[in-house]
Amino acid sequence: MAIKMRILYASGKKKINNIANAIKAQYDLAFNSVDVIPPAYSCDKERIVILAISAKGDIGDTLRLFCRELTKARAQNVALMIDGDEAVANSLKAILTEAGTNVIDEVLYVKGGMPIFGGAVKPEEKEQIFAWVDRVIKNLK
C-alpha cells in the first residue's frame, strides 16, 4: 500500500529519529520522507504528515511557526506522536487546527529515552507504533 506520507521530527533524541526511520522502512516510503522540522523539502499535498515531537510544557518557535504553515494544501492530515505531555499535544492540535489541516484525534505518546544514550526501539514498541500508524491511515479524511 503506497501512501504519500512524511514523518517529521523535532527532537534531539536518537530514539525519535529511529522510530521515524522504522516507520519509513515499514511503510516503504520515499527517500526524503523522514526529516527534521523545518524540513529541507516543504510539504506539498501530503496525504498524511506524522509529527514526532519531544517537548515538555512549551513548544519552540521553530515548531510553532512550522505548524502554523501546515495548511490543507500542504498536508491533508496530521498525526501527532509526542514524547512529552498532553499540554504539548493540545497546544499543537490548536495550532494545526487553526492552520486548516485535519488533525487526527488519537495522539500516540512515546518515551523518547535519554538524549545521548541508546535509541533502540523495542519490538513491542514498534508493534504499538505500527498499529497506531495503521489506525491513522485507516481513518484518514
JSON list of C-alpha atoms in Angstrom, two decimals:
[
{"chain": "A", "resi": 1, "resn": "MET", "atom": "CA", "xyz": [0.00, 0.00, 0.00]},
{"chain": "A", "resi": 2, "resn": "ALA", "atom": "CA", "xyz": [1.69, 3.19, -1.16]},
{"chain": "A", "resi": 3, "resn": "ILE", "atom": "CA", "xyz": [0.62, 6.36, 0.57]},
{"chain": "A", "resi": 4, "resn": "LYS", "atom": "CA", "xyz": [2.01, 9.88, 0.39]},
{"chain": "A", "resi": 5, "resn": "MET", "atom": "CA", "xyz": [3.23, 10.15, 3.97]},
{"chain": "A", "resi": 6, "resn": "ARG", "atom": "CA", "xyz": [6.04, 12.02, 5.70]},
{"chain": "A", "resi": 7, "resn": "ILE", "atom": "CA", "xyz": [7.45, 11.77, 9.20]},
{"chain": "A", "resi": 8, "resn": "LEU", "atom": "CA", "xyz": [8.92, 15.00, 10.51]},
{"chain": "A", "resi": 9, "resn": "TYR", "atom": "CA", "xyz": [10.51, 15.26, 13.92]},
{"chain": "A", "resi": 10, "resn": "ALA", "atom": "CA", "xyz": [11.58, 17.89, 16.40]},
{"chain": "A", "resi": 11, "resn": "SER", "atom": "CA", "xyz": [13.71, 16.05, 18.91]},
{"chain": "A", "resi": 12, "resn": "GLY", "atom": "CA", "xyz": [17.31, 15.74, 19.96]},
{"chain": "A", "resi": 13, "resn": "LYS", "atom": "CA", "xyz": [16.69, 12.14, 20.99]},
{"chain": "A", "resi": 14, "resn": "LYS", "atom": "CA", "xyz": [18.14, 9.35, 18.87]},
{"chain": "A", "resi": 15, "resn": "LYS", "atom": "CA", "xyz": [15.16, 7.09, 19.61]},
{"chain": "A", "resi": 16, "resn": "ILE", "atom": "CA", "xyz": [12.69, 9.51, 18.00]},
{"chain": "A", "resi": 17, "resn": "ASN", "atom": "CA", "xyz": [14.80, 9.53, 14.83]},
{"chain": "A", "resi": 18, "resn": "ASN", "atom": "CA", "xyz": [14.96, 5.71, 14.96]},
{"chain": "A", "resi": 19, "resn": "ILE", "atom": "CA", "xyz": [11.16, 5.49, 15.32]},
{"chain": "A", "resi": 20, "resn": "ALA", "atom": "CA", "xyz": [10.72, 7.79, 12.29]},
{"chain": "A", "resi": 21, "resn": "ASN", "atom": "CA", "xyz": [13.05, 5.63, 10.21]},
{"chain": "A", "resi": 22, "resn": "ALA", "atom": "CA", "xyz": [11.35, 2.42, 11.38]},
{"chain": "A", "resi": 23, "resn": "ILE", "atom": "CA", "xyz": [8.01, 3.80, 10.13]},
{"chain": "A", "resi": 24, "resn": "LYS", "atom": "CA", "xyz": [9.67, 4.78, 6.84]},
{"chain": "A", "resi": 25, "resn": "ALA", "atom": "CA", "xyz": [11.02, 1.22, 6.39]},
{"chain": "A", "resi": 26, "resn": "GLN", "atom": "CA", "xyz": [7.77, -0.48, 7.46]},
{"chain": "A", "resi": 27, "resn": "TYR", "atom": "CA", "xyz": [5.62, 1.54, 5.03]},
{"chain": "A", "resi": 28, "resn": "ASP", "atom": "CA", "xyz": [8.18, 1.67, 2.20]},
{"chain": "A", "resi": 29, "resn": "LEU", "atom": "CA", "xyz": [8.17, 5.47, 1.99]},
{"chain": "A", "resi": 30, "resn": "ALA", "atom": "CA", "xyz": [10.15, 7.72, -0.35]},
{"chain": "A", "resi": 31, "resn": "PHE", "atom": "CA", "xyz": [13.81, 8.53, 0.38]},
{"chain": "A", "resi": 32, "resn": "ASN", "atom": "CA", "xyz": [13.03, 12.05, 1.64]},
{"chain": "A", "resi": 33, "resn": "SER", "atom": "CA", "xyz": [10.04, 11.08, 3.77]},
{"chain": "A", "resi": 34, "resn": "VAL", "atom": "CA", "xyz": [11.87, 11.46, 7.11]},
{"chain": "A", "resi": 35, "resn": "ASP", "atom": "CA", "xyz": [13.24, 14.88, 8.03]},
{"chain": "A", "resi": 36, "resn": "VAL", "atom": "CA", "xyz": [13.69, 17.33, 10.86]},
{"chain": "A", "resi": 37, "resn": "ILE", "atom": "CA", "xyz": [11.44, 20.32, 11.45]},
{"chain": "A", "resi": 38, "resn": "PRO", "atom": "CA", "xyz": [11.66, 22.52, 9.47]},
{"chain": "A", "resi": 39, "resn": "PRO", "atom": "CA", "xyz": [12.20, 20.03, 6.61]},
{"chain": "A", "resi": 40, "resn": "ALA", "atom": "CA", "xyz": [14.59, 20.54, 3.72]},
{"chain": "A", "resi": 41, "resn": "TYR", "atom": "CA", "xyz": [11.70, 19.89, 1.30]},
{"chain": "A", "resi": 42, "resn": "SER", "atom": "CA", "xyz": [8.47, 21.64, 2.19]},
{"chain": "A", "resi": 43, "resn": "CYS", "atom": "CA", "xyz": [5.28, 19.64, 2.49]},
{"chain": "A", "resi": 44, "resn": "ASP", "atom": "CA", "xyz": [3.09, 19.71, -0.61]},
{"chain": "A", "resi": 45, "resn": "LYS", "atom": "CA", "xyz": [-0.17, 17.80, -0.99]},
{"chain": "A", "resi": 46, "resn": "GLU", "atom": "CA", "xyz": [0.87, 15.19, 1.57]},
{"chain": "A", "resi": 47, "resn": "ARG", "atom": "CA", "xyz": [-1.90, 12.72, 2.44]},
{"chain": "A", "resi": 48, "resn": "ILE", "atom": "CA", "xyz": [-0.57, 12.40, 5.99]},
{"chain": "A", "resi": 49, "resn": "VAL", "atom": "CA", "xyz": [2.24, 14.02, 7.94]},
{"chain": "A", "resi": 50, "resn": "ILE", "atom": "CA", "xyz": [3.28, 12.43, 11.22]},
{"chain": "A", "resi": 51, "resn": "LEU", "atom": "CA", "xyz": [4.91, 14.89, 13.60]},
{"chain": "A", "resi": 52, "resn": "ALA", "atom": "CA", "xyz": [7.19, 13.22, 16.16]},
{"chain": "A", "resi": 53, "resn": "ILE", "atom": "CA", "xyz": [7.85, 15.82, 18.85]},
{"chain": "A", "resi": 54, "resn": "SER", "atom": "CA", "xyz": [9.90, 15.80, 22.06]},
{"chain": "A", "resi": 55, "resn": "ALA", "atom": "CA", "xyz": [8.78, 18.64, 24.28]},
{"chain": "A", "resi": 56, "resn": "LYS", "atom": "CA", "xyz": [7.81, 19.34, 27.85]},
{"chain": "A", "resi": 57, "resn": "GLY", "atom": "CA", "xyz": [5.48, 22.26, 28.55]},
{"chain": "A", "resi": 58, "resn": "ASP", "atom": "CA", "xyz": [6.30, 24.93, 25.98]},
{"chain": "A", "resi": 59, "resn": "ILE", "atom": "CA", "xyz": [6.89, 24.31, 22.29]},
{"chain": "A", "resi": 60, "resn": "GLY", "atom": "CA", "xyz": [9.67, 26.15, 20.49]},
{"chain": "A", "resi": 61, "resn": "ASP", "atom": "CA", "xyz": [9.18, 28.97, 17.99]},
{"chain": "A", "resi": 62, "resn": "THR", "atom": "CA", "xyz": [10.53, 26.96, 15.03]},
{"chain": "A", "resi": 63, "resn": "LEU", "atom": "CA", "xyz": [7.99, 24.19, 15.66]},
{"chain": "A", "resi": 64, "resn": "ARG", "atom": "CA", "xyz": [5.15, 26.66, 16.29]},
{"chain": "A", "resi": 65, "resn": "LEU", "atom": "CA", "xyz": [5.87, 28.56, 13.04]},
{"chain": "A", "resi": 66, "resn": "PHE", "atom": "CA", "xyz": [6.14, 25.34, 11.03]},
{"chain": "A", "resi": 67, "resn": "CYS", "atom": "CA", "xyz": [2.80, 24.06, 12.35]},
{"chain": "A", "resi": 68, "resn": "ARG", "atom": "CA", "xyz": [1.09, 27.37, 11.54]},
{"chain": "A", "resi": 69, "resn": "GLU", "atom": "CA", "xyz": [2.06, 26.87, 7.90]},
{"chain": "A", "resi": 70, "resn": "LEU", "atom": "CA", "xyz": [0.72, 23.29, 7.64]},
{"chain": "A", "resi": 71, "resn": "THR", "atom": "CA", "xyz": [-2.38, 24.18, 5.66]},
{"chain": "A", "resi": 72, "resn": "LYS", "atom": "CA", "xyz": [-4.66, 21.64, 3.99]},
{"chain": "A", "resi": 73, "resn": "ALA", "atom": "CA", "xyz": [-2.79, 22.27, 0.68]},
{"chain": "A", "resi": 74, "resn": "ARG", "atom": "CA", "xyz": [0.45, 21.13, 2.32]},
{"chain": "A", "resi": 75, "resn": "ALA", "atom": "CA", "xyz": [-0.89, 18.32, 4.50]},
{"chain": "A", "resi": 76, "resn": "GLN", "atom": "CA", "xyz": [-4.44, 16.97, 4.34]},
{"chain": "A", "resi": 77, "resn": "ASN", "atom": "CA", "xyz": [-3.99, 15.15, 7.66]},
{"chain": "A", "resi": 78, "resn": "VAL", "atom": "CA", "xyz": [-1.55, 15.49, 10.55]},
{"chain": "A", "resi": 79, "resn": "ALA", "atom": "CA", "xyz": [-0.97, 12.90, 13.27]},
{"chain": "A", "resi": 80, "resn": "LEU", "atom": "CA", "xyz": [0.96, 13.59, 16.47]},
{"chain": "A", "resi": 81, "resn": "MET", "atom": "CA", "xyz": [3.48, 11.32, 18.17]},
{"chain": "A", "resi": 82, "resn": "ILE", "atom": "CA", "xyz": [4.52, 13.03, 21.38]},
{"chain": "A", "resi": 83, "resn": "ASP", "atom": "CA", "xyz": [7.45, 12.41, 23.69]},
{"chain": "A", "resi": 84, "resn": "GLY", "atom": "CA", "xyz": [6.09, 14.70, 26.36]},
{"chain": "A", "resi": 85, "resn": "ASP", "atom": "CA", "xyz": [2.80, 15.60, 27.96]},
{"chain": "A", "resi": 86, "resn": "GLU", "atom": "CA", "xyz": [-0.80, 16.27, 26.99]},
{"chain": "A", "resi": 87, "resn": "ALA", "atom": "CA", "xyz": [-0.29, 20.06, 27.20]},
{"chain": "A", "resi": 88, "resn": "VAL", "atom": "CA", "xyz": [2.16, 19.87, 24.29]},
{"chain": "A", "resi": 89, "resn": "ALA", "atom": "CA", "xyz": [-0.27, 17.76, 22.24]},
{"chain": "A", "resi": 90, "resn": "ASN", "atom": "CA", "xyz": [-3.16, 20.14, 22.94]},
{"chain": "A", "resi": 91, "resn": "SER", "atom": "CA", "xyz": [-1.09, 23.22, 22.00]},
{"chain": "A", "resi": 92, "resn": "LEU", "atom": "CA", "xyz": [-0.02, 21.61, 18.73]},
{"chain": "A", "resi": 93, "resn": "LYS", "atom": "CA", "xyz": [-3.57, 20.43, 17.95]},
{"chain": "A", "resi": 94, "resn": "ALA", "atom": "CA", "xyz": [-4.86, 24.00, 18.39]},
{"chain": "A", "resi": 95, "resn": "ILE", "atom": "CA", "xyz": [-2.18, 25.50, 16.11]},
{"chain": "A", "resi": 96, "resn": "LEU", "atom": "CA", "xyz": [-2.68, 22.83, 13.42]},
{"chain": "A", "resi": 97, "resn": "THR", "atom": "CA", "xyz": [-6.47, 23.10, 13.50]},
{"chain": "A", "resi": 98, "resn": "GLU", "atom": "CA", "xyz": [-6.18, 26.87, 13.11]},
{"chain": "A", "resi": 99, "resn": "ALA", "atom": "CA", "xyz": [-3.90, 26.33, 10.07]},
{"chain": "A", "resi": 100, "resn": "GLY", "atom": "CA", "xyz": [-6.75, 24.35, 8.49]},
{"chain": "A", "resi": 101, "resn": "THR", "atom": "CA", "xyz": [-5.41, 20.82, 8.30]},
{"chain": "A", "resi": 102, "resn": "ASN", "atom": "CA", "xyz": [-7.26, 17.79, 9.69]},
{"chain": "A", "resi": 103, "resn": "VAL", "atom": "CA", "xyz": [-5.68, 16.71, 12.97]},
{"chain": "A", "resi": 104, "resn": "ILE", "atom": "CA", "xyz": [-6.06, 13.02, 13.81]},
{"chain": "A", "resi": 105, "resn": "ASP", "atom": "CA", "xyz": [-7.73, 12.63, 17.21]},
{"chain": "A", "resi": 106, "resn": "GLU", "atom": "CA", "xyz": [-5.60, 9.80, 18.53]},
{"chain": "A", "resi": 107, "resn": "VAL", "atom": "CA", "xyz": [-2.23, 11.06, 19.78]},
{"chain": "A", "resi": 108, "resn": "LEU", "atom": "CA", "xyz": [0.48, 8.46, 20.36]},
{"chain": "A", "resi": 109, "resn": "TYR", "atom": "CA", "xyz": [2.60, 9.12, 23.45]},
{"chain": "A", "resi": 110, "resn": "VAL", "atom": "CA", "xyz": [6.07, 7.59, 23.35]},
{"chain": "A", "resi": 111, "resn": "LYS", "atom": "CA", "xyz": [9.04, 7.53, 25.69]},
{"chain": "A", "resi": 112, "resn": "GLY", "atom": "CA", "xyz": [11.99, 9.06, 23.87]},
{"chain": "A", "resi": 113, "resn": "GLY", "atom": "CA", "xyz": [14.55, 7.98, 26.43]},
{"chain": "A", "resi": 114, "resn": "MET", "atom": "CA", "xyz": [17.77, 9.81, 27.16]},
{"chain": "A", "resi": 115, "resn": "PRO", "atom": "CA", "xyz": [19.09, 12.26, 24.52]},
{"chain": "A", "resi": 116, "resn": "ILE", "atom": "CA", "xyz": [22.57, 10.70, 24.29]},
{"chain": "A", "resi": 117, "resn": "PHE", "atom": "CA", "xyz": [22.26, 7.00, 25.09]},
{"chain": "A", "resi": 118, "resn": "GLY", "atom": "CA", "xyz": [20.82, 4.10, 23.16]},
{"chain": "A", "resi": 119, "resn": "GLY", "atom": "CA", "xyz": [17.91, 4.95, 21.00]},
{"chain": "A", "resi": 120, "resn": "ALA", "atom": "CA", "xyz": [16.91, 1.34, 20.37]},
{"chain": "A", "resi": 121, "resn": "VAL", "atom": "CA", "xyz": [13.24, 0.79, 19.69]},
{"chain": "A", "resi": 122, "resn": "LYS", "atom": "CA", "xyz": [11.99, -2.43, 21.30]},
{"chain": "A", "resi": 123, "resn": "PRO", "atom": "CA", "xyz": [9.94, -4.86, 19.18]},
{"chain": "A", "resi": 124, "resn": "GLU", "atom": "CA", "xyz": [6.84, -4.32, 21.34]},
{"chain": "A", "resi": 125, "resn": "GLU", "atom": "CA", "xyz": [7.22, -0.54, 20.92]},
{"chain": "A", "resi": 126, "resn": "LYS", "atom": "CA", "xyz": [7.45, -0.96, 17.13]},
{"chain": "A", "resi": 127, "resn": "GLU", "atom": "CA", "xyz": [4.35, -3.14, 17.22]},
{"chain": "A", "resi": 128, "resn": "GLN", "atom": "CA", "xyz": [2.43, -0.45, 19.15]},
{"chain": "A", "resi": 129, "resn": "ILE", "atom": "CA", "xyz": [3.69, 2.33, 16.82]},
{"chain": "A", "resi": 130, "resn": "PHE", "atom": "CA", "xyz": [2.85, 0.44, 13.61]},
{"chain": "A", "resi": 131, "resn": "ALA", "atom": "CA", "xyz": [-0.62, -0.43, 14.96]},
{"chain": "A", "resi": 132, "resn": "TRP", "atom": "CA", "xyz": [-1.17, 3.29, 15.64]},
{"chain": "A", "resi": 133, "resn": "VAL", "atom": "CA", "xyz": [0.04, 4.25, 12.12]},
{"chain": "A", "resi": 134, "resn": "ASP", "atom": "CA", "xyz": [-2.32, 1.62, 10.65]},
{"chain": "A", "resi": 135, "resn": "ARG", "atom": "CA", "xyz": [-5.26, 3.10, 12.60]},
{"chain": "A", "resi": 136, "resn": "VAL", "atom": "CA", "xyz": [-4.28, 6.63, 11.49]},
{"chain": "A", "resi": 137, "resn": "ILE", "atom": "CA", "xyz": [-4.14, 5.57, 7.81]},
{"chain": "A", "resi": 138, "resn": "LYS", "atom": "CA", "xyz": [-7.46, 3.70, 8.09]},
{"chain": "A", "resi": 139, "resn": "ASN", "atom": "CA", "xyz": [-9.19, 6.82, 9.49]},
{"chain": "A", "resi": 140, "resn": "LEU", "atom": "CA", "xyz": [-7.83, 9.40, 7.04]},
{"chain": "A", "resi": 141, "resn": "LYS", "atom": "CA", "xyz": [-10.20, 12.02, 5.65]}
]
